[in-house]
Amino acid sequence: MSSPAVQPGLARRLGTSDAVVVGLSAMLGAGVFVAFTPAAAAAGSGLLAGLGIAAVIAFCNAVASAQLASSYPSSGGTYLFGREVLGPWWGFLAGWGFVVGKTASCAAMAMTFAAYALPDGGWWQRGLAALAVVAFTVLNLCGVTRTATAAKVLLGATLLVLVGFLAVAATGDAGTVAPLEATGGVWGVLQAAGLLFFAFAGYARIATLAEEVRRPELLGRAILVALGTAVVVYLLVGLALVRILGADLPGSPTPIAAATEALGADWAVPLVRIGAAAAALGALLALLAGVGRTTLAMARERDLPTPLASVDPRHQVPDRAQVVIGVAVVALVLAADLRGAIGFSSFGVLVYYAVANLSALRQPPEQRRWPRALQVLGLVGCVVMAAALPLGSVLAGLAVFAVGIGGRLVATSR
């Protein structure tokens, strides 16, 4: 079999602060405005315990990713790490989990944007979500520096609105509300942790941009700064939502807007909706960039069709991969359910990080920067949280992985 044509590399145009912004915009938009609702439905009063578990496992995964990215500064993230440290099949499992999981995340973010922008829009919501995917796919095709610049603008708007909400929550009074009840037990808390992990997984965007960062040795710092900031924001918002909405939280599709309205700050509700829409758009932009680059890395190794390894010679971005991902996300937006998309995304991404922890665990001593115990905890946590997700999400995830494995077996047998 002949080797694929050598493709040009991606341009190193991003600074460390750009990488932090891309990861943080993915994390804040990926859940702070939407993930608390299904998590509260699963765990009830154990919601914040689930948030703590998700944050601890996210930290373990983040340091594993940082350790690996410092040794293998190329596009692809854990797909590359798994191939280099564990072998091709492990790399494929990670890459496939990332591509399918984060494609679902893209759809979830587009739908979150539309839900806040058009709260009573019906099918107009889906149309607006699809339009956002098309627009941001085009933006990603115009170069990674434009992607990072847009992410900065959207992140700034998101942080401004979240600070405003927290200020209103600290000074406002929602009156007497029914507290969240203890539902789901330990398994419910673990399920909530798995759903909230969807919110923290944005630091993967930083690792997948390793080939485009000028100083990849600083990626570990970027990952930890982004994750630490996101954990603080999520904790403050979670505490506010539990206090203000209480038992109403599991039934609220737009919880921060509902909490603002419950405080009597009707003037701020439109601002919250604008901020939530901006956050979801920032996450969508970063997610599309990350999935496109992992698809590029898999196509380079023939784990996906080799035409997807194309890099645009002018803008130096994975053009065909980006277009294919955009089309797939539009299809999901037009057909999928938001909560189902979150659960399915979490399953795929937890498999991805399980491989990341196993890869970091197997690195030689000279490449190690963190204790092995953190990678063991991260590996076990990913497996347990994936198993605890809603049954439909687990079954759908296993079915998609079976399809991917079958496809690779057929391809390798040829």
Coordinates of C-alpha atoms in Angstrom, one line a residue:
M1 CA 0.0 0.0 0.0
S2 CA 1.4 3.4 -0.9
S3 CA 1.9 6.0 1.7
P4 CA -0.4 9.0 1.7
A5 CA 0.9 12.3 0.2
V6 CA 2.7 14.4 2.8
Q7 CA 0.4 17.2 3.9
P8 CA 1.6 20.7 5.0
G9 CA 1.7 21.3 8.7
L10 CA -0.5 23.8 10.6
A11 CA 0.9 27.3 11.4
R12 CA 2.1 28.1 14.9
R13 CA 0.3 31.4 15.3
L14 CA -1.2 31.2 18.8
G15 CA 0.2 32.4 22.1
T16 CA -0.3 30.7 25.4
S17 CA -3.0 33.2 26.4
D18 CA -4.8 32.4 23.1
A19 CA -4.9 28.8 24.1
V20 CA -6.3 29.6 27.5
V21 CA -9.1 31.7 25.9
V22 CA -10.0 28.9 23.5
G23 CA -10.2 26.3 26.3
L24 CA -12.0 28.6 28.7
S25 CA -14.6 29.7 26.1
A26 CA -15.3 26.0 25.4
M27 CA -15.7 25.2 29.1
L28 CA -17.9 28.1 30.1
G29 CA -20.2 27.8 27.1
A30 CA -20.2 24.1 27.2
G31 CA -22.3 23.9 30.4
V32 CA -22.6 26.8 32.8
F33 CA -25.9 27.9 31.1
V34 CA -27.4 24.4 30.5
A35 CA -25.7 21.4 32.2
F36 CA -27.0 22.1 35.8
T37 CA -30.6 21.2 34.7
P38 CA -30.1 17.5 33.8
A39 CA -27.5 17.1 36.6
A40 CA -30.0 18.3 39.2
A41 CA -32.6 16.0 37.8
A42 CA -30.2 13.1 38.3
A43 CA -28.8 14.0 41.7
G44 CA -31.2 16.3 43.4
S45 CA -29.6 17.7 46.6
G46 CA -26.4 15.8 45.6
L47 CA -25.9 18.2 42.7
L48 CA -22.9 20.0 44.2
A49 CA -21.3 16.7 45.3
G50 CA -21.5 15.6 41.6
L51 CA -19.9 18.9 40.6
G52 CA -17.1 18.3 43.0
I53 CA -16.5 14.8 41.6
A54 CA -16.5 16.1 38.0
A55 CA -14.0 18.8 39.0
V56 CA -11.6 16.3 40.6
I57 CA -11.7 13.9 37.7
A58 CA -11.4 16.9 35.3
F59 CA -8.2 18.0 37.1
C60 CA -6.8 14.4 36.8
N61 CA -7.5 14.4 33.1
A62 CA -6.1 17.9 32.7
V63 CA -2.7 17.1 34.2
A64 CA -2.6 13.9 32.1
S65 CA -3.3 15.9 29.0
A66 CA -0.8 18.5 29.9
Q67 CA 1.9 16.0 30.6
L68 CA 1.3 14.3 27.2
A69 CA 0.9 17.5 25.2
S70 CA 4.4 18.7 26.4
S71 CA 5.9 15.5 25.0
Y72 CA 3.9 15.3 21.8
P73 CA 3.2 18.8 20.6
S74 CA 1.2 18.0 17.5
S75 CA -2.4 18.2 16.3
G76 CA -4.7 15.4 17.5
G77 CA -4.7 15.4 21.3
T78 CA -5.2 12.1 23.0
Y79 CA -5.7 10.4 19.6
L80 CA -2.0 11.1 19.0
F81 CA -1.0 10.4 22.6
G82 CA -2.8 7.0 22.5
R83 CA -1.1 6.0 19.3
E84 CA 2.4 7.0 20.4
V85 CA 2.2 5.5 23.9
L86 CA -0.2 2.6 23.8
G87 CA -0.6 1.7 20.1
P88 CA -2.8 2.4 17.1
W89 CA -6.0 0.8 18.4
W90 CA -6.0 2.8 21.6
G91 CA -5.4 5.9 19.6
F92 CA -8.3 5.1 17.4
L93 CA -10.6 4.5 20.4
A94 CA -9.7 7.9 21.8
G95 CA -10.0 9.7 18.5
W96 CA -13.3 8.1 17.6
G97 CA -14.7 8.9 21.0
F98 CA -13.6 12.5 20.7
V99 CA -14.9 13.0 17.2
V100 CA -18.4 11.5 17.8
G101 CA -18.6 12.9 21.4
K102 CA -17.6 16.4 20.4
T103 CA -19.7 16.5 17.3
A104 CA -22.6 15.9 19.6
S105 CA -21.2 18.7 21.9
C106 CA -21.2 21.0 18.9
A107 CA -24.9 20.2 18.3
A108 CA -25.7 20.8 22.0
M109 CA -24.0 24.2 22.0
A110 CA -25.8 25.3 18.8
M111 CA -29.1 24.2 20.4
T112 CA -28.2 26.0 23.6
F113 CA -27.5 29.2 21.7
A114 CA -30.9 29.0 19.9
A115 CA -32.8 28.1 23.2
Y116 CA -31.6 31.3 24.8
A117 CA -31.8 33.5 21.7
L118 CA -35.3 32.3 20.7
P119 CA -36.9 30.8 23.9
D120 CA -40.2 30.1 22.1
G121 CA -39.0 29.6 18.6
G122 CA -40.0 26.0 17.9
W123 CA -38.5 24.9 14.6
W124 CA -37.1 28.4 14.2
Q125 CA -34.7 27.4 17.0
R126 CA -33.3 24.5 15.0
G127 CA -33.0 26.7 12.0
L128 CA -31.1 29.4 13.9
A129 CA -28.8 26.7 15.4
A130 CA -28.0 25.3 12.0
L131 CA -27.3 28.7 10.7
A132 CA -24.8 29.3 13.5
V133 CA -23.0 26.1 12.7
V134 CA -22.7 27.0 9.1
A135 CA -21.4 30.5 9.9
F136 CA -18.8 29.3 12.4
T137 CA -17.6 26.5 10.1
V138 CA -16.9 29.2 7.5
L139 CA -15.1 31.3 10.2
N140 CA -12.9 28.3 11.1
L141 CA -12.0 27.9 7.5
C142 CA -10.6 31.5 7.5
G143 CA -7.7 30.6 9.9
V144 CA -7.0 29.8 13.5
T145 CA -6.1 33.4 14.5
R146 CA -9.6 34.6 13.5
T147 CA -11.0 31.7 15.6
A148 CA -9.0 32.8 18.6
T149 CA -10.0 36.5 18.2
A150 CA -13.7 35.7 17.9
A151 CA -13.3 33.4 21.0
K152 CA -11.9 36.4 23.0
V153 CA -14.8 38.6 22.1
L154 CA -17.4 36.0 23.0
L155 CA -15.6 35.0 26.2
G156 CA -15.5 38.6 27.3
A157 CA -19.3 38.9 26.8
T158 CA -19.9 35.6 28.7
L159 CA -17.8 36.6 31.7
L160 CA -19.4 40.0 31.9
V161 CA -22.9 38.5 32.0
L162 CA -21.9 35.8 34.6
V163 CA -20.3 38.4 36.9
G164 CA -23.5 40.4 36.6
F165 CA -25.7 37.4 37.4
L166 CA -23.6 36.5 40.4
A167 CA -23.8 40.1 41.6
V168 CA -27.6 40.1 41.3
A169 CA -27.8 36.7 43.0
A170 CA -25.7 37.9 45.9
T171 CA -27.9 41.0 46.5
G172 CA -31.3 39.7 45.4
D173 CA -33.9 37.7 47.4
A174 CA -36.0 35.0 45.7
G175 CA -38.1 34.4 48.8
T176 CA -38.9 31.0 50.1
V177 CA -38.2 28.2 47.7
A178 CA -38.6 24.4 48.0
P179 CA -35.2 22.9 48.4
L180 CA -33.8 20.2 46.1
E181 CA -34.7 16.7 47.4
A182 CA -32.3 13.8 47.8
T183 CA -33.0 11.7 44.7
G184 CA -30.9 9.2 42.9
G185 CA -28.6 8.2 45.7
V186 CA -24.9 7.6 45.0
W187 CA -25.6 6.5 41.5
G188 CA -27.5 9.7 40.8
V189 CA -24.6 11.7 42.1
L190 CA -22.2 9.8 39.8
Q191 CA -24.6 10.4 36.9
A192 CA -24.7 14.1 37.6
A193 CA -20.9 14.1 37.7
G194 CA -20.8 12.5 34.3
L195 CA -23.3 15.0 32.9
L196 CA -21.4 18.0 34.5
F197 CA -18.1 16.6 33.1
F198 CA -19.5 17.6 29.8
A199 CA -19.1 21.2 31.0
F200 CA -15.4 20.8 32.0
A201 CA -14.1 19.0 29.0
G202 CA -13.2 22.2 27.1
Y203 CA -9.5 22.0 28.1
A204 CA -9.2 19.3 25.4
R205 CA -9.4 22.1 22.9
I206 CA -6.1 23.3 24.2
A207 CA -4.3 20.0 23.6
T208 CA -5.7 19.6 20.1
L209 CA -4.3 23.0 19.2
A210 CA -0.7 21.9 20.2
E211 CA 0.5 22.1 16.6
E212 CA -0.6 25.8 16.3
V213 CA 0.8 27.1 19.6
R214 CA 4.2 29.0 19.4
R215 CA 5.4 27.5 22.8
P216 CA 3.8 24.1 23.2
E217 CA 5.9 23.4 26.3
L218 CA 3.6 25.9 28.1
L219 CA 0.4 24.1 27.3
G220 CA 0.3 22.5 30.7
R221 CA 0.0 25.9 32.3
A222 CA -2.7 27.0 29.9
I223 CA -4.8 23.9 30.6
L224 CA -4.6 24.3 34.4
V225 CA -5.3 28.1 34.3
A226 CA -8.4 27.5 32.1
L227 CA -9.7 24.6 34.2
G228 CA -9.1 26.4 37.6
T229 CA -11.0 29.5 36.4
A230 CA -13.9 27.3 35.1
V231 CA -14.2 25.4 38.4
V232 CA -14.5 28.6 40.4
V233 CA -17.2 30.0 38.0
Y234 CA -19.2 26.7 38.0
L235 CA -19.1 26.4 41.8
L236 CA -20.4 30.0 42.3
V237 CA -23.1 29.6 39.7
G238 CA -24.2 26.2 41.1
L239 CA -24.5 27.6 44.6
A240 CA -26.6 30.5 43.3
L241 CA -28.9 28.3 41.2
V242 CA -29.5 25.8 44.1
R243 CA -30.4 28.7 46.5
I244 CA -32.6 30.6 44.1
L245 CA -34.4 27.9 42.1
G246 CA -34.3 24.9 44.5
A247 CA -36.7 22.2 43.4
D248 CA -37.5 24.1 40.2
L249 CA -34.0 23.7 38.9
P250 CA -34.4 20.2 37.3
G251 CA -37.3 21.5 35.1
S252 CA -35.7 24.7 33.9
P253 CA -34.3 24.5 30.3
T254 CA -32.6 27.9 30.8
P255 CA -31.7 27.9 34.5
I256 CA -29.7 31.2 34.7
A257 CA -32.4 33.2 33.0
A258 CA -35.0 31.5 35.2
A259 CA -33.0 32.4 38.3
T260 CA -32.6 36.0 37.2
E261 CA -36.4 36.3 36.7
A262 CA -37.1 34.7 40.1
L263 CA -35.0 37.4 41.7
G264 CA -37.3 40.0 40.2
A265 CA -34.5 41.4 38.0
D266 CA -36.6 41.3 34.8
W267 CA -34.5 44.0 33.3
A268 CA -31.5 41.7 33.4
V269 CA -33.1 38.7 31.7
P270 CA -32.5 39.8 28.2
L271 CA -28.8 40.5 29.1
V272 CA -28.5 37.0 30.5
R273 CA -30.0 35.5 27.4
I274 CA -27.5 37.5 25.3
G275 CA -24.6 36.3 27.5
A276 CA -25.8 32.7 27.3
A277 CA -26.0 32.9 23.5
A278 CA -22.5 34.4 23.4
A279 CA -21.2 31.6 25.6
A280 CA -22.7 28.9 23.5
L281 CA -21.3 30.5 20.4
G282 CA -17.9 30.7 21.9
A283 CA -18.0 27.0 22.8
L284 CA -19.3 26.1 19.4
L285 CA -16.5 27.9 17.7
A286 CA -13.8 26.2 19.9
L287 CA -15.4 22.8 19.6
L288 CA -15.6 22.9 15.8
A289 CA -11.9 23.8 15.7
G290 CA -10.9 21.0 18.0
V291 CA -13.0 18.3 16.2
G292 CA -11.7 19.3 12.8
R293 CA -8.1 19.0 14.0
T294 CA -8.6 15.5 15.5
T295 CA -10.3 14.4 12.3
L296 CA -7.2 15.7 10.4
A297 CA -4.9 13.8 12.7
M298 CA -6.9 10.5 12.2
A299 CA -7.0 11.0 8.5
R300 CA -3.3 11.4 8.4
E301 CA -2.9 8.0 9.9
R302 CA -5.6 6.4 7.7
D303 CA -8.0 5.9 10.6
L304 CA -10.5 8.1 8.7
P305 CA -10.6 8.6 4.9
T306 CA -7.4 10.1 3.7
P307 CA -9.0 13.0 1.8
L308 CA -9.9 14.5 5.2
A309 CA -6.1 15.0 5.8
S310 CA -6.3 18.0 3.4
V311 CA -4.8 21.3 4.8
D312 CA -5.8 24.5 3.0
P313 CA -2.5 26.0 1.6
R314 CA -3.6 29.6 2.2
H315 CA -5.2 29.6 5.7
Q316 CA -3.4 26.4 6.9
V317 CA -6.5 24.8 8.4
P318 CA -8.0 21.3 7.9
D319 CA -10.5 22.4 5.3
R320 CA -12.2 19.2 4.2
A321 CA -12.4 17.8 7.8
Q322 CA -13.9 21.1 9.0
V323 CA -16.6 21.0 6.2
V324 CA -17.5 17.4 6.9
I325 CA -17.8 18.0 10.7
G326 CA -20.0 21.1 10.0
V327 CA -22.4 19.0 7.8
A328 CA -22.6 16.3 10.5
V329 CA -23.4 18.9 13.3
V330 CA -26.1 20.5 11.2
A331 CA -27.7 17.1 10.7
L332 CA -27.7 16.5 14.5
V333 CA -29.1 19.9 15.2
L334 CA -32.1 19.2 13.0
A335 CA -32.8 15.8 14.5
A336 CA -31.3 15.5 18.1
D337 CA -32.6 16.3 21.6
L338 CA -30.5 18.6 23.8
R339 CA -30.3 16.4 26.9
G340 CA -29.6 13.3 24.8
A341 CA -26.8 15.2 23.0
I342 CA -25.2 16.1 26.4
G343 CA -25.3 12.5 27.7
F344 CA -24.0 11.0 24.4
S345 CA -21.2 13.6 24.3
S346 CA -20.2 12.8 27.8
F347 CA -19.9 9.1 27.1
G348 CA -17.6 9.6 24.1
V349 CA -15.4 12.2 25.9
L350 CA -15.1 10.1 29.0
V351 CA -13.7 7.2 26.8
Y352 CA -11.3 9.7 25.3
Y353 CA -10.0 10.8 28.7
A354 CA -9.8 7.3 30.0
V355 CA -7.3 6.6 27.2
A356 CA -5.5 9.9 28.1
N357 CA -5.0 8.8 31.7
L358 CA -3.9 5.3 30.6
S359 CA -1.4 6.9 28.2
A360 CA 0.0 9.3 30.8
L361 CA 0.3 6.3 33.2
R362 CA 2.5 4.5 30.7
Q363 CA 4.8 7.4 29.9
P364 CA 8.5 6.8 30.8
P365 CA 9.9 8.5 33.9
E366 CA 11.8 11.2 32.0
Q367 CA 8.4 12.5 30.6
R368 CA 6.5 12.4 33.8
R369 CA 5.5 15.6 35.6
W370 CA 2.7 14.4 37.9
P371 CA 2.2 11.4 40.3
R372 CA 0.9 8.2 38.8
A373 CA -1.9 8.1 41.4
L374 CA -3.6 11.0 39.6
Q375 CA -3.8 9.1 36.4
V376 CA -5.1 6.0 38.2
L377 CA -7.9 8.1 39.8
G378 CA -8.7 9.8 36.5
L379 CA -8.9 6.5 34.7
V380 CA -11.2 4.9 37.3
G381 CA -13.3 8.0 37.5
C382 CA -13.8 8.2 33.7
V383 CA -14.9 4.6 33.5
V384 CA -17.3 4.9 36.5
M385 CA -18.9 8.1 35.3
A386 CA -19.4 6.8 31.8
A387 CA -21.2 3.7 33.2
A388 CA -23.4 5.9 35.4
L389 CA -24.7 8.0 32.5
P390 CA -28.4 7.6 31.4
L391 CA -28.9 4.1 29.9
G392 CA -29.9 5.5 26.5
S393 CA -26.7 7.5 26.3
V394 CA -24.6 4.5 27.3
L395 CA -26.2 2.2 24.7
A396 CA -26.0 4.8 22.0
G397 CA -22.3 5.4 22.8
L398 CA -21.5 1.6 22.8
A399 CA -23.3 1.2 19.4
V400 CA -21.4 4.1 17.8
F401 CA -18.1 2.7 19.1
A402 CA -19.0 -0.7 17.7
V403 CA -19.6 0.9 14.3
G404 CA -16.3 2.7 14.5
I405 CA -14.4 -0.4 15.5
G406 CA -16.1 -2.5 12.8
G407 CA -15.2 0.1 10.2
R408 CA -11.6 0.1 11.2
L409 CA -11.4 -3.7 11.1
V410 CA -12.8 -3.7 7.6
A411 CA -10.3 -1.0 6.5
T412 CA -7.3 -2.7 8.1
S413 CA -8.2 -6.1 6.6
R414 CA -8.0 -4.5 3.1

